[in-house]
């Protein structure tokens, strides 16, 4: 991809960023459950947040920081308890956590971001999160090991940590972008699928940073669904500290476009990782809709396919029950004529057409099972009604999804 | 309930209605898979159909009969194959089936209704359904046994047949209403949750019959969700043959109101049966939302609660994870302030408040598990924002739901 290359280091790959993790015993015992992202200099901050009417306290806190503060210095994250549906006490926890880090850093609370993930409707112990925050500040380090430990500390039911970093030559300098995120249940389009954090040493104006993030999210994080439940806590943050030394991006020039492409790469990577690691998932389930009437239709149709429980169960069972995908498209809200539709199954095992302009095709069942048995499966739909395309990502629905969620809290 | 009483006889309880069932081998082997409802005299017919853009052939056929034909004589139903996504061949099957019954009955095809349920995207064998239709006509009978056999023949993954009949004194006569329906997967609001059939000997004008049915559906069948998948085939039909001899209902008088109440009773009964027998379900999961800003908000909020996979899995696991219900309400699309909300769990084992005006309550976990362990569980939410109420019905999400749907087709 042009001159963009993957490197190691995760969120600490950009210059001047530190990470830390700590076992604060907030809910989990015997594992790290807090993480810190910290920049040695002030950062431009941008964010995208859940559209859920019931917003968790950290979402309310962070939205204010992103909108009203001139800069941000760091993010304190905890897993185990989501600090959602917690009333005034929940906001108090946010303020105290931010103030603790601010005091250590010689900054003020309104320049500190916070994020939580875990059980809704449970209060976080104030003393534990304050002590944890102090410990994180002492432990902060640059380097890949600290970044990876942080990416692990923010996990809940995730089975693997999700991090990435890129380097790209931009304005005569080497610019870096790092990211980490966590899924993996209560995940459904509308920003952004739990928690995602991006760091960069790029120099860019705040308004453009926000615009780039908001634009890229639409076709990446917002195209992921695990279970149709849009969380109260969904948050994607980016901190840009400018230490790469490039000439500041102040308009939509070639540098901006390059940055957006790199951001898209990183967000698509993380979105797919999150989908593939959906609770109980055994495979990545992708829906590609092409030649739809409009971009919005293409997004709606592809998301409906990967969001359907019946589609997801069929993918789990390697059942070429393509009627379920057409059914999901039909109730998605997008208007179309099934007489124009072609539908294919794709994976590394091959490609197979099963529906052709309104009519089911006789097809090779054995080949279908083989294609659907791959770890990454695509349902490819040609609408033949326009020129817009979109891709959505989800996972199969398995016994384990039910198991994980039938006793998650206890 | 006033003078309305439950009686036996199902769809044959009203005067002049016959039922039949037959093993036509359309997909299932060794069980009856076709059913007939037949009236000895012409009937007013009304219907409500799926809103899915991808409509099955029988839905297109029936809509035309209900809208354009003066009367209907009967319904031919098959289970096993849905005749959806089947193109022109699918319409041919509908025409041939209707014509076969019409020829036997000395009537014409446009007065015969058809309905199918089962796998999408598979063609029905013409000869089998034609022979089956002929056999049904020969076998038709009045009486409870024939009605019950028909209610069984239309089942797919249902674990029990669903039928009911009522008698009510109306206009000096005894009027009867009978009903049967089937679930139990691909079930989600927007008409009507698979197939439902109502018969009555009431005399009523066609427009009022349609209005009554459309009105009652909103708070009964359309408030059921099993898995969020709105089927291609959802159909609810009512046939009224007038043989009770009451003075024809031609305006919204007291007789009309009484009929609507009886219809509501029958549709709520069937809707709850369908929800409780959702694929893989172990319990009925009800959400009652009271004091919402508007009726539409109340419906939206209550449906969001029972539709959420995470809510459903928590109900399965008897996990009092009330944050999931608040989360679902939050992404439902209805606007509200969580600071006004009270949330309770209810069942025959007791009642327990867990959330009070924005703040989680400490509660007795043992009592919560006991309440949630009952076969019928209610989440009761007081919005304190208005005067509108609604109730939605669903079921828990279990391993068996996944199992049933991972290999349904094969």
Short mmCIF file of C-alpha atoms in Angstrom, two decimals, chain B residues 4-407:
data_model
loop_
_atom_site.label_atom_id
_atom_site.label_comp_id
_atom_site.label_asym_id
_atom_site.label_seq_id
_atom_site.Cartn_x
_atom_site.Cartn_y
_atom_site.Cartn_z
CA UNK B 4 -66.52 -14.26 25.80
CA UNK B 5 -65.61 -17.87 26.55
CA UNK B 6 -62.99 -20.26 25.28
CA UNK B 7 -64.31 -23.33 23.52
CA UNK B 8 -62.74 -26.26 21.67
CA UNK B 9 -62.69 -26.76 17.92
CA UNK B 10 -59.99 -24.35 16.73
CA UNK B 11 -60.52 -23.13 13.17
CA UNK B 12 -63.58 -25.38 12.73
CA UNK B 13 -65.41 -23.94 15.75
CA UNK B 14 -67.25 -21.32 13.64
CA UNK B 15 -70.21 -22.70 11.66
CA UNK B 16 -69.52 -23.89 8.13
CA UNK B 17 -65.72 -24.25 8.36
CA UNK B 18 -63.87 -27.42 7.45
CA UNK B 19 -60.26 -28.41 7.96
CA UNK B 20 -58.00 -31.08 6.58
CA UNK B 21 -54.38 -32.16 6.71
CA UNK B 22 -52.28 -34.37 4.50
CA UNK B 23 -48.77 -35.78 4.09
CA UNK B 24 -47.75 -34.58 0.63
CA UNK B 25 -44.00 -35.14 1.05
CA UNK B 26 -43.16 -31.61 -0.03
CA UNK B 27 -40.02 -31.61 2.09
CA UNK B 28 -40.67 -33.47 5.33
CA UNK B 29 -41.15 -37.21 5.11
CA UNK B 30 -43.41 -39.15 7.45
CA UNK B 31 -45.49 -36.26 8.73
CA UNK B 32 -48.40 -34.18 7.50
CA UNK B 33 -47.19 -31.03 5.76
CA UNK B 34 -50.29 -29.58 4.11
CA UNK B 35 -53.45 -28.12 5.57
CA UNK B 36 -56.77 -26.80 4.26
CA UNK B 37 -59.22 -24.30 5.67
CA UNK B 38 -62.47 -24.35 3.74
CA UNK B 39 -65.81 -22.63 4.14
CA UNK B 40 -69.01 -24.07 2.70
CA UNK B 41 -70.08 -20.54 1.74
CA UNK B 42 -68.10 -17.53 0.44
CA UNK B 43 -66.21 -15.49 3.10
CA UNK B 44 -65.19 -11.90 3.53
CA UNK B 45 -61.40 -12.04 3.73
CA UNK B 46 -58.90 -9.68 5.31
CA UNK B 47 -55.16 -10.04 5.73
CA UNK B 48 -51.99 -8.48 7.04
CA UNK B 49 -48.69 -9.31 5.39
CA UNK B 50 -44.96 -9.05 5.86
CA UNK B 51 -43.32 -5.66 5.31
CA UNK B 52 -40.18 -7.42 4.03
CA UNK B 53 -39.23 -6.07 0.58
CA UNK B 54 -38.51 -9.66 -0.41
CA UNK B 55 -42.06 -11.04 -0.37
CA UNK B 56 -42.71 -14.72 -0.92
CA UNK B 57 -44.92 -15.72 -3.86
CA UNK B 58 -47.91 -16.69 -1.63
CA UNK B 59 -47.79 -13.24 0.00
CA UNK B 60 -48.05 -11.57 -3.40
CA UNK B 61 -50.85 -13.94 -4.39
CA UNK B 62 -52.86 -13.47 -1.18
CA UNK B 63 -52.52 -9.72 -1.14
CA UNK B 64 -54.18 -9.64 -4.53
CA UNK B 65 -56.99 -11.97 -3.42
CA UNK B 66 -57.65 -9.93 -0.27
CA UNK B 67 -57.59 -6.61 -2.10
CA UNK B 68 -59.28 -7.45 -5.38
CA UNK B 69 -61.53 -10.50 -5.00
CA UNK B 70 -65.09 -10.18 -3.71
CA UNK B 71 -64.74 -13.21 -1.47
CA UNK B 72 -62.55 -16.16 -0.54
CA UNK B 73 -63.47 -19.80 -0.09
CA UNK B 74 -60.46 -21.37 1.50
CA UNK B 75 -56.73 -21.49 2.20
CA UNK B 76 -54.18 -24.12 1.16
CA UNK B 77 -51.10 -24.16 3.39
CA UNK B 78 -47.87 -26.12 3.16
CA UNK B 79 -44.92 -26.39 5.51
CA UNK B 80 -41.31 -27.34 4.65
CA UNK B 81 -40.70 -24.94 1.75
CA UNK B 82 -41.53 -21.24 1.91
CA UNK B 83 -41.87 -20.58 -1.82
CA UNK B 84 -39.85 -17.39 -1.32
CA UNK B 85 -37.12 -16.10 -3.66
CA UNK B 86 -38.50 -18.47 -6.29
CA UNK B 87 -39.21 -16.07 -9.16
CA UNK B 88 -41.92 -16.75 -11.79
CA UNK B 89 -41.87 -20.49 -11.01
CA UNK B 90 -43.01 -19.64 -7.49
CA UNK B 91 -46.02 -17.68 -8.74
CA UNK B 92 -46.91 -20.59 -11.03
CA UNK B 93 -47.04 -22.90 -8.00
CA UNK B 94 -49.48 -20.52 -6.27
CA UNK B 95 -51.73 -20.33 -9.32
CA UNK B 96 -51.75 -24.09 -9.84
CA UNK B 97 -52.49 -24.79 -6.19
CA UNK B 98 -55.34 -22.29 -6.07
CA UNK B 99 -56.77 -23.53 -9.35
CA UNK B 100 -56.74 -27.13 -8.18
CA UNK B 101 -58.85 -26.32 -5.13
CA UNK B 102 -61.06 -23.96 -7.13
CA UNK B 103 -61.80 -26.66 -9.72
CA UNK B 104 -62.82 -29.10 -7.00
CA UNK B 105 -64.98 -26.48 -5.31
CA UNK B 106 -66.58 -25.15 -8.48
CA UNK B 107 -65.09 -21.75 -7.83
CA UNK B 108 -62.29 -19.75 -9.43
CA UNK B 109 -58.62 -19.52 -8.48
CA UNK B 110 -58.73 -15.85 -7.48
CA UNK B 111 -60.99 -16.80 -4.56
CA UNK B 112 -58.47 -19.22 -3.05
CA UNK B 113 -55.69 -18.19 -0.66
CA UNK B 114 -52.35 -19.99 -0.31
CA UNK B 115 -49.61 -19.88 2.33
CA UNK B 116 -46.20 -21.48 2.69
CA UNK B 117 -43.58 -21.72 5.41
CA UNK B 118 -40.16 -23.33 5.50
CA UNK B 119 -36.91 -23.02 3.60
CA UNK B 120 -36.44 -19.97 1.39
CA UNK B 121 -35.00 -20.25 -2.12
CA UNK B 122 -36.19 -23.77 -2.89
CA UNK B 123 -38.88 -24.70 -5.42
CA UNK B 124 -41.97 -26.70 -4.47
CA UNK B 125 -42.65 -29.73 -6.65
CA UNK B 126 -45.76 -28.87 -8.67
CA UNK B 127 -47.14 -32.38 -8.83
CA UNK B 128 -46.82 -32.95 -5.10
CA UNK B 129 -48.65 -29.80 -4.12
CA UNK B 130 -51.39 -30.35 -6.70
CA UNK B 131 -51.97 -33.96 -5.56
CA UNK B 132 -51.85 -32.78 -1.95
CA UNK B 133 -54.47 -30.15 -2.62
CA UNK B 134 -56.80 -32.68 -4.23
CA UNK B 135 -56.36 -35.01 -1.28
CA UNK B 136 -57.08 -32.20 1.19
CA UNK B 137 -60.37 -31.39 -0.51
CA UNK B 138 -61.47 -35.03 -0.28
CA UNK B 139 -60.45 -35.30 3.38
CA UNK B 140 -62.00 -32.07 4.69
CA UNK B 141 -64.09 -32.37 7.85
CA UNK B 142 -65.68 -30.27 10.54
CA UNK B 143 -64.78 -30.99 14.17
CA UNK B 144 -61.95 -30.45 16.58
CA UNK B 145 -59.81 -33.38 15.42
CA UNK B 146 -59.48 -32.04 11.88
CA UNK B 147 -58.69 -28.54 13.18
CA UNK B 148 -55.98 -29.84 15.48
CA UNK B 149 -54.43 -31.97 12.74
CA UNK B 150 -54.32 -28.89 10.48
CA UNK B 151 -52.67 -26.85 13.26
CA UNK B 152 -50.02 -29.57 13.49
CA UNK B 153 -49.47 -29.84 9.75
CA UNK B 154 -48.45 -26.17 9.41
CA UNK B 155 -45.68 -26.47 12.05
CA UNK B 156 -42.00 -26.26 11.10
CA UNK B 157 -39.64 -25.98 14.08
CA UNK B 158 -42.58 -25.36 16.43
CA UNK B 159 -42.65 -27.79 19.32
CA UNK B 160 -46.42 -27.60 19.82
CA UNK B 161 -49.50 -26.72 17.83
CA UNK B 162 -51.13 -23.38 18.52
CA UNK B 163 -54.91 -23.11 18.28
CA UNK B 164 -57.79 -21.50 20.11
CA UNK B 165 -61.51 -20.80 19.70
CA UNK B 166 -63.93 -18.38 21.34
CA UNK B 167 -67.68 -18.06 21.57
CA UNK B 168 -69.37 -14.74 22.21
CA UNK B 169 -73.00 -13.60 22.21
CA UNK B 170 -73.31 -10.83 19.64
CA UNK B 171 -76.45 -9.28 18.17
CA UNK B 172 -78.57 -11.99 19.77
CA UNK B 173 -76.59 -14.82 18.17
CA UNK B 174 -73.68 -16.97 19.24
CA UNK B 175 -70.67 -15.93 17.20
CA UNK B 176 -67.47 -18.01 17.03
CA UNK B 177 -63.86 -17.20 16.20
CA UNK B 178 -61.24 -19.86 15.68
CA UNK B 179 -57.51 -19.48 15.14
CA UNK B 180 -54.34 -21.39 14.48
CA UNK B 181 -50.81 -20.18 13.88
CA UNK B 182 -47.23 -21.33 13.69
CA UNK B 183 -43.89 -19.77 14.68
CA UNK B 184 -41.20 -20.06 15.57
CA UNK B 185 -37.99 -18.76 13.95
CA UNK B 186 -37.50 -15.80 11.61
CA UNK B 187 -39.89 -13.96 13.83
CA UNK B 188 -39.84 -10.25 14.40
CA UNK B 189 -42.37 -7.46 14.44
CA UNK B 190 -43.73 -6.22 11.22
CA UNK B 191 -46.41 -8.57 10.45
CA UNK B 192 -46.93 -10.96 11.57
CA UNK B 193 -44.53 -13.54 12.59
CA UNK B 194 -45.06 -16.33 10.19
CA UNK B 195 -48.49 -17.79 9.57
CA UNK B 196 -51.76 -17.17 11.40
CA UNK B 197 -55.26 -18.10 10.30
CA UNK B 198 -58.54 -16.99 11.83
CA UNK B 199 -62.03 -18.16 10.96
CA UNK B 200 -65.33 -16.71 12.13
CA UNK B 201 -69.02 -17.11 11.38
CA UNK B 202 -69.53 -13.41 12.13
CA UNK B 203 -71.33 -11.29 9.57
CA UNK B 204 -69.32 -8.11 9.01
CA UNK B 205 -68.46 -5.80 6.15
CA UNK B 206 -65.12 -6.46 4.52
CA UNK B 207 -63.60 -3.03 5.19
CA UNK B 208 -64.39 -3.28 8.90
CA UNK B 209 -63.04 -6.81 9.07
CA UNK B 210 -59.75 -5.54 7.64
CA UNK B 211 -59.70 -2.56 9.97
CA UNK B 212 -60.29 -4.70 13.05
CA UNK B 213 -57.54 -7.12 12.04
CA UNK B 214 -55.01 -4.38 11.24
CA UNK B 215 -55.69 -2.64 14.53
CA UNK B 216 -55.43 -5.73 16.71
CA UNK B 217 -52.23 -6.90 15.02
CA UNK B 218 -50.33 -3.81 16.17
CA UNK B 219 -50.48 -4.77 19.83
CA UNK B 220 -50.37 -8.53 19.45
CA UNK B 221 -48.51 -10.26 16.61
CA UNK B 222 -46.41 -7.21 15.85
CA UNK B 223 -45.17 -7.16 19.45
CA UNK B 224 -43.58 -10.58 19.21
CA UNK B 225 -39.96 -11.14 18.40
CA UNK B 226 -37.96 -14.34 18.50
CA UNK B 227 -34.86 -13.42 16.60
CA UNK B 228 -35.19 -10.06 14.92
CA UNK B 229 -35.61 -11.60 11.49
CA UNK B 230 -38.76 -10.40 9.72
CA UNK B 231 -39.77 -13.23 7.46
CA UNK B 232 -40.54 -13.10 3.75
CA UNK B 233 -43.76 -15.03 4.36
CA UNK B 234 -45.48 -13.46 7.38
CA UNK B 235 -49.20 -13.70 6.84
CA UNK B 236 -52.27 -13.37 9.03
CA UNK B 237 -55.60 -14.09 7.36
CA UNK B 238 -59.17 -13.99 8.61
CA UNK B 239 -62.17 -15.50 6.86
CA UNK B 240 -65.67 -14.44 7.92
CA UNK B 241 -68.53 -16.47 6.42
CA UNK B 242 -71.50 -14.81 8.15
CA UNK B 243 -73.20 -18.09 9.12
CA UNK B 244 -73.77 -16.99 12.74
CA UNK B 245 -76.67 -15.01 11.35
CA UNK B 246 -76.06 -11.82 13.32
CA UNK B 247 -77.14 -8.53 11.78
CA UNK B 248 -74.20 -7.56 9.58
CA UNK B 249 -71.73 -5.22 11.32
CA UNK B 250 -71.57 -2.19 9.04
CA UNK B 251 -70.36 0.47 11.45
CA UNK B 252 -68.23 0.75 14.57
CA UNK B 253 -71.03 -0.05 16.99
CA UNK B 254 -71.00 -2.01 20.26
CA UNK B 255 -70.99 -5.29 18.32
CA UNK B 256 -67.88 -4.19 16.46
CA UNK B 257 -66.15 -3.26 19.70
CA UNK B 258 -67.02 -6.62 21.24
CA UNK B 259 -65.66 -8.42 18.18
CA UNK B 260 -62.44 -6.41 18.38
CA UNK B 261 -62.02 -7.36 22.05
CA UNK B 262 -62.49 -11.04 21.21
CA UNK B 263 -60.08 -10.72 18.31
CA UNK B 264 -57.56 -9.07 20.60
CA UNK B 265 -57.91 -11.90 23.09
CA UNK B 266 -57.34 -14.53 20.42
CA UNK B 267 -54.40 -12.73 18.82
CA UNK B 268 -52.68 -12.05 22.14
CA UNK B 269 -53.11 -15.70 23.06
CA UNK B 270 -51.53 -16.82 19.79
CA UNK B 271 -48.77 -14.20 19.92
CA UNK B 272 -47.71 -15.29 23.40
CA UNK B 273 -47.83 -18.95 22.39
CA UNK B 274 -45.58 -18.16 19.46
CA UNK B 275 -43.10 -16.24 21.60
CA UNK B 276 -42.96 -18.92 24.28
CA UNK B 277 -42.36 -21.55 21.59
CA UNK B 278 -39.62 -19.53 19.89
CA UNK B 279 -36.88 -21.69 18.47
CA UNK B 280 -34.91 -23.20 21.33
CA UNK B 281 -36.81 -21.18 23.95
CA UNK B 282 -37.10 -22.31 27.56
CA UNK B 283 -39.24 -19.39 28.72
CA UNK B 284 -41.60 -16.59 27.74
CA UNK B 285 -39.88 -13.20 28.08
CA UNK B 286 -42.26 -10.27 28.38
CA UNK B 287 -41.40 -6.55 28.49
CA UNK B 288 -44.00 -4.13 29.81
CA UNK B 289 -43.22 -0.43 29.33
CA UNK B 290 -45.56 2.01 31.10
CA UNK B 291 -45.84 5.79 31.25
CA UNK B 292 -43.91 6.38 28.03
CA UNK B 293 -44.25 9.62 26.05
CA UNK B 294 -46.21 7.99 23.23
CA UNK B 295 -47.70 4.67 22.22
CA UNK B 296 -45.08 4.36 19.49
CA UNK B 297 -42.27 4.94 22.02
CA UNK B 298 -43.76 2.36 24.37
CA UNK B 299 -43.90 -0.20 21.56
CA UNK B 300 -40.37 0.62 20.38
CA UNK B 301 -38.89 0.37 23.88
CA UNK B 302 -40.62 -2.85 24.84
CA UNK B 303 -39.73 -4.52 21.55
CA UNK B 304 -36.09 -3.45 21.86
CA UNK B 305 -35.86 -5.14 25.26
CA UNK B 306 -37.19 -8.50 24.12
CA UNK B 307 -35.30 -8.33 20.80
CA UNK B 308 -31.82 -7.89 22.27
CA UNK B 309 -29.62 -10.98 22.07
CA UNK B 310 -27.86 -9.91 25.24
CA UNK B 311 -31.16 -9.45 27.10
CA UNK B 312 -32.34 -12.82 25.84
CA UNK B 313 -29.15 -14.58 26.89
CA UNK B 314 -29.36 -12.97 30.36
CA UNK B 315 -32.94 -14.21 30.73
CA UNK B 316 -31.79 -17.69 29.72
CA UNK B 317 -29.04 -17.58 32.35
CA UNK B 318 -31.32 -16.06 35.06
CA UNK B 319 -28.78 -13.23 35.23
CA UNK B 320 -30.25 -10.00 36.68
CA UNK B 321 -28.03 -8.00 34.33
CA UNK B 322 -30.50 -5.12 34.05
CA UNK B 323 -27.99 -2.84 32.30
CA UNK B 324 -28.59 -4.82 29.12
CA UNK B 325 -32.28 -3.87 29.13
CA UNK B 326 -31.43 -0.20 29.63
CA UNK B 327 -28.83 -0.46 26.88
CA UNK B 328 -31.38 -1.93 24.47
CA UNK B 329 -33.86 0.81 25.32
CA UNK B 330 -31.11 3.33 24.67
CA UNK B 331 -30.41 2.21 21.12
CA UNK B 332 -34.07 1.55 20.28
CA UNK B 333 -34.54 4.94 18.68
CA UNK B 334 -36.89 6.29 21.36
CA UNK B 335 -35.74 9.41 23.21
CA UNK B 336 -35.84 9.35 27.01
CA UNK B 337 -33.95 10.37 30.11
CA UNK B 338 -32.51 7.44 32.06
CA UNK B 339 -32.82 9.64 35.14
CA UNK B 340 -36.61 9.04 35.08
CA UNK B 341 -36.52 5.28 34.65
CA UNK B 342 -37.54 2.61 37.17
CA UNK B 343 -36.95 -1.04 36.28
CA UNK B 344 -38.40 -4.16 37.92
CA UNK B 345 -38.25 -7.93 37.40
CA UNK B 346 -41.53 -9.79 37.83
CA UNK B 347 -42.75 -13.36 37.70
CA UNK B 348 -44.97 -15.62 39.74
CA UNK B 349 -42.01 -15.85 42.17
CA UNK B 350 -42.18 -12.16 43.08
CA UNK B 351 -41.29 -8.61 42.09
CA UNK B 352 -37.96 -6.83 42.50
CA UNK B 353 -36.85 -3.30 41.72
CA UNK B 354 -33.26 -3.03 40.45
CA UNK B 355 -32.98 0.50 38.99
CA UNK B 356 -34.46 3.70 40.38
CA UNK B 357 -34.40 7.02 38.51
CA UNK B 358 -30.93 6.67 37.01
CA UNK B 359 -29.31 4.79 39.88
CA UNK B 360 -28.69 1.06 40.32
CA UNK B 361 -30.16 -0.42 43.50
CA UNK B 362 -28.53 -2.99 45.74
CA UNK B 363 -30.82 -6.01 45.49
CA UNK B 364 -31.23 -9.57 46.72
CA UNK B 365 -29.41 -11.69 44.11
CA UNK B 366 -31.00 -14.90 45.34
CA UNK B 367 -34.49 -13.49 44.93
CA UNK B 368 -33.54 -12.19 41.46
CA UNK B 369 -32.44 -15.65 40.32
CA UNK B 370 -35.65 -17.14 41.70
CA UNK B 371 -37.82 -14.60 39.87
CA UNK B 372 -35.90 -15.02 36.60
CA UNK B 373 -36.07 -18.81 36.91
CA UNK B 374 -39.85 -18.85 36.35
CA UNK B 375 -41.28 -20.04 32.99
CA UNK B 376 -42.74 -16.58 32.31
CA UNK B 377 -40.60 -13.57 33.17
CA UNK B 378 -41.50 -9.89 32.86
CA UNK B 379 -39.20 -6.87 32.69
CA UNK B 380 -41.39 -3.98 33.88
CA UNK B 381 -40.19 -0.46 33.08
CA UNK B 382 -41.80 2.74 34.30
CA UNK B 383 -40.59 5.65 32.12
CA UNK B 384 -42.31 8.41 34.18
CA UNK B 385 -42.52 10.56 31.05
CA UNK B 386 -46.10 10.19 29.84
CA UNK B 387 -49.12 7.90 29.84
CA UNK B 388 -48.59 5.38 27.04
CA UNK B 389 -48.00 1.67 27.64
CA UNK B 390 -47.12 -1.37 25.55
CA UNK B 391 -46.17 -4.99 26.05
CA UNK B 392 -43.85 -7.07 23.87
CA UNK B 393 -43.21 -10.79 23.95
CA UNK B 394 -40.13 -12.80 23.14
CA UNK B 395 -38.15 -15.70 24.49
CA UNK B 396 -34.71 -16.49 25.82
CA UNK B 397 -31.71 -17.18 23.56
CA UNK B 398 -30.37 -20.67 24.09
CA UNK B 399 -27.86 -23.17 22.73
CA UNK B 400 -30.77 -24.87 21.03
CA UNK B 401 -31.65 -21.77 18.99
CA UNK B 402 -28.18 -21.93 17.49
CA UNK B 403 -28.37 -25.67 17.02
CA UNK B 404 -31.74 -25.52 15.26
CA UNK B 405 -30.57 -22.78 12.92
CA UNK B 406 -27.10 -24.01 12.18
CA UNK B 407 -28.49 -26.93 10.24
#
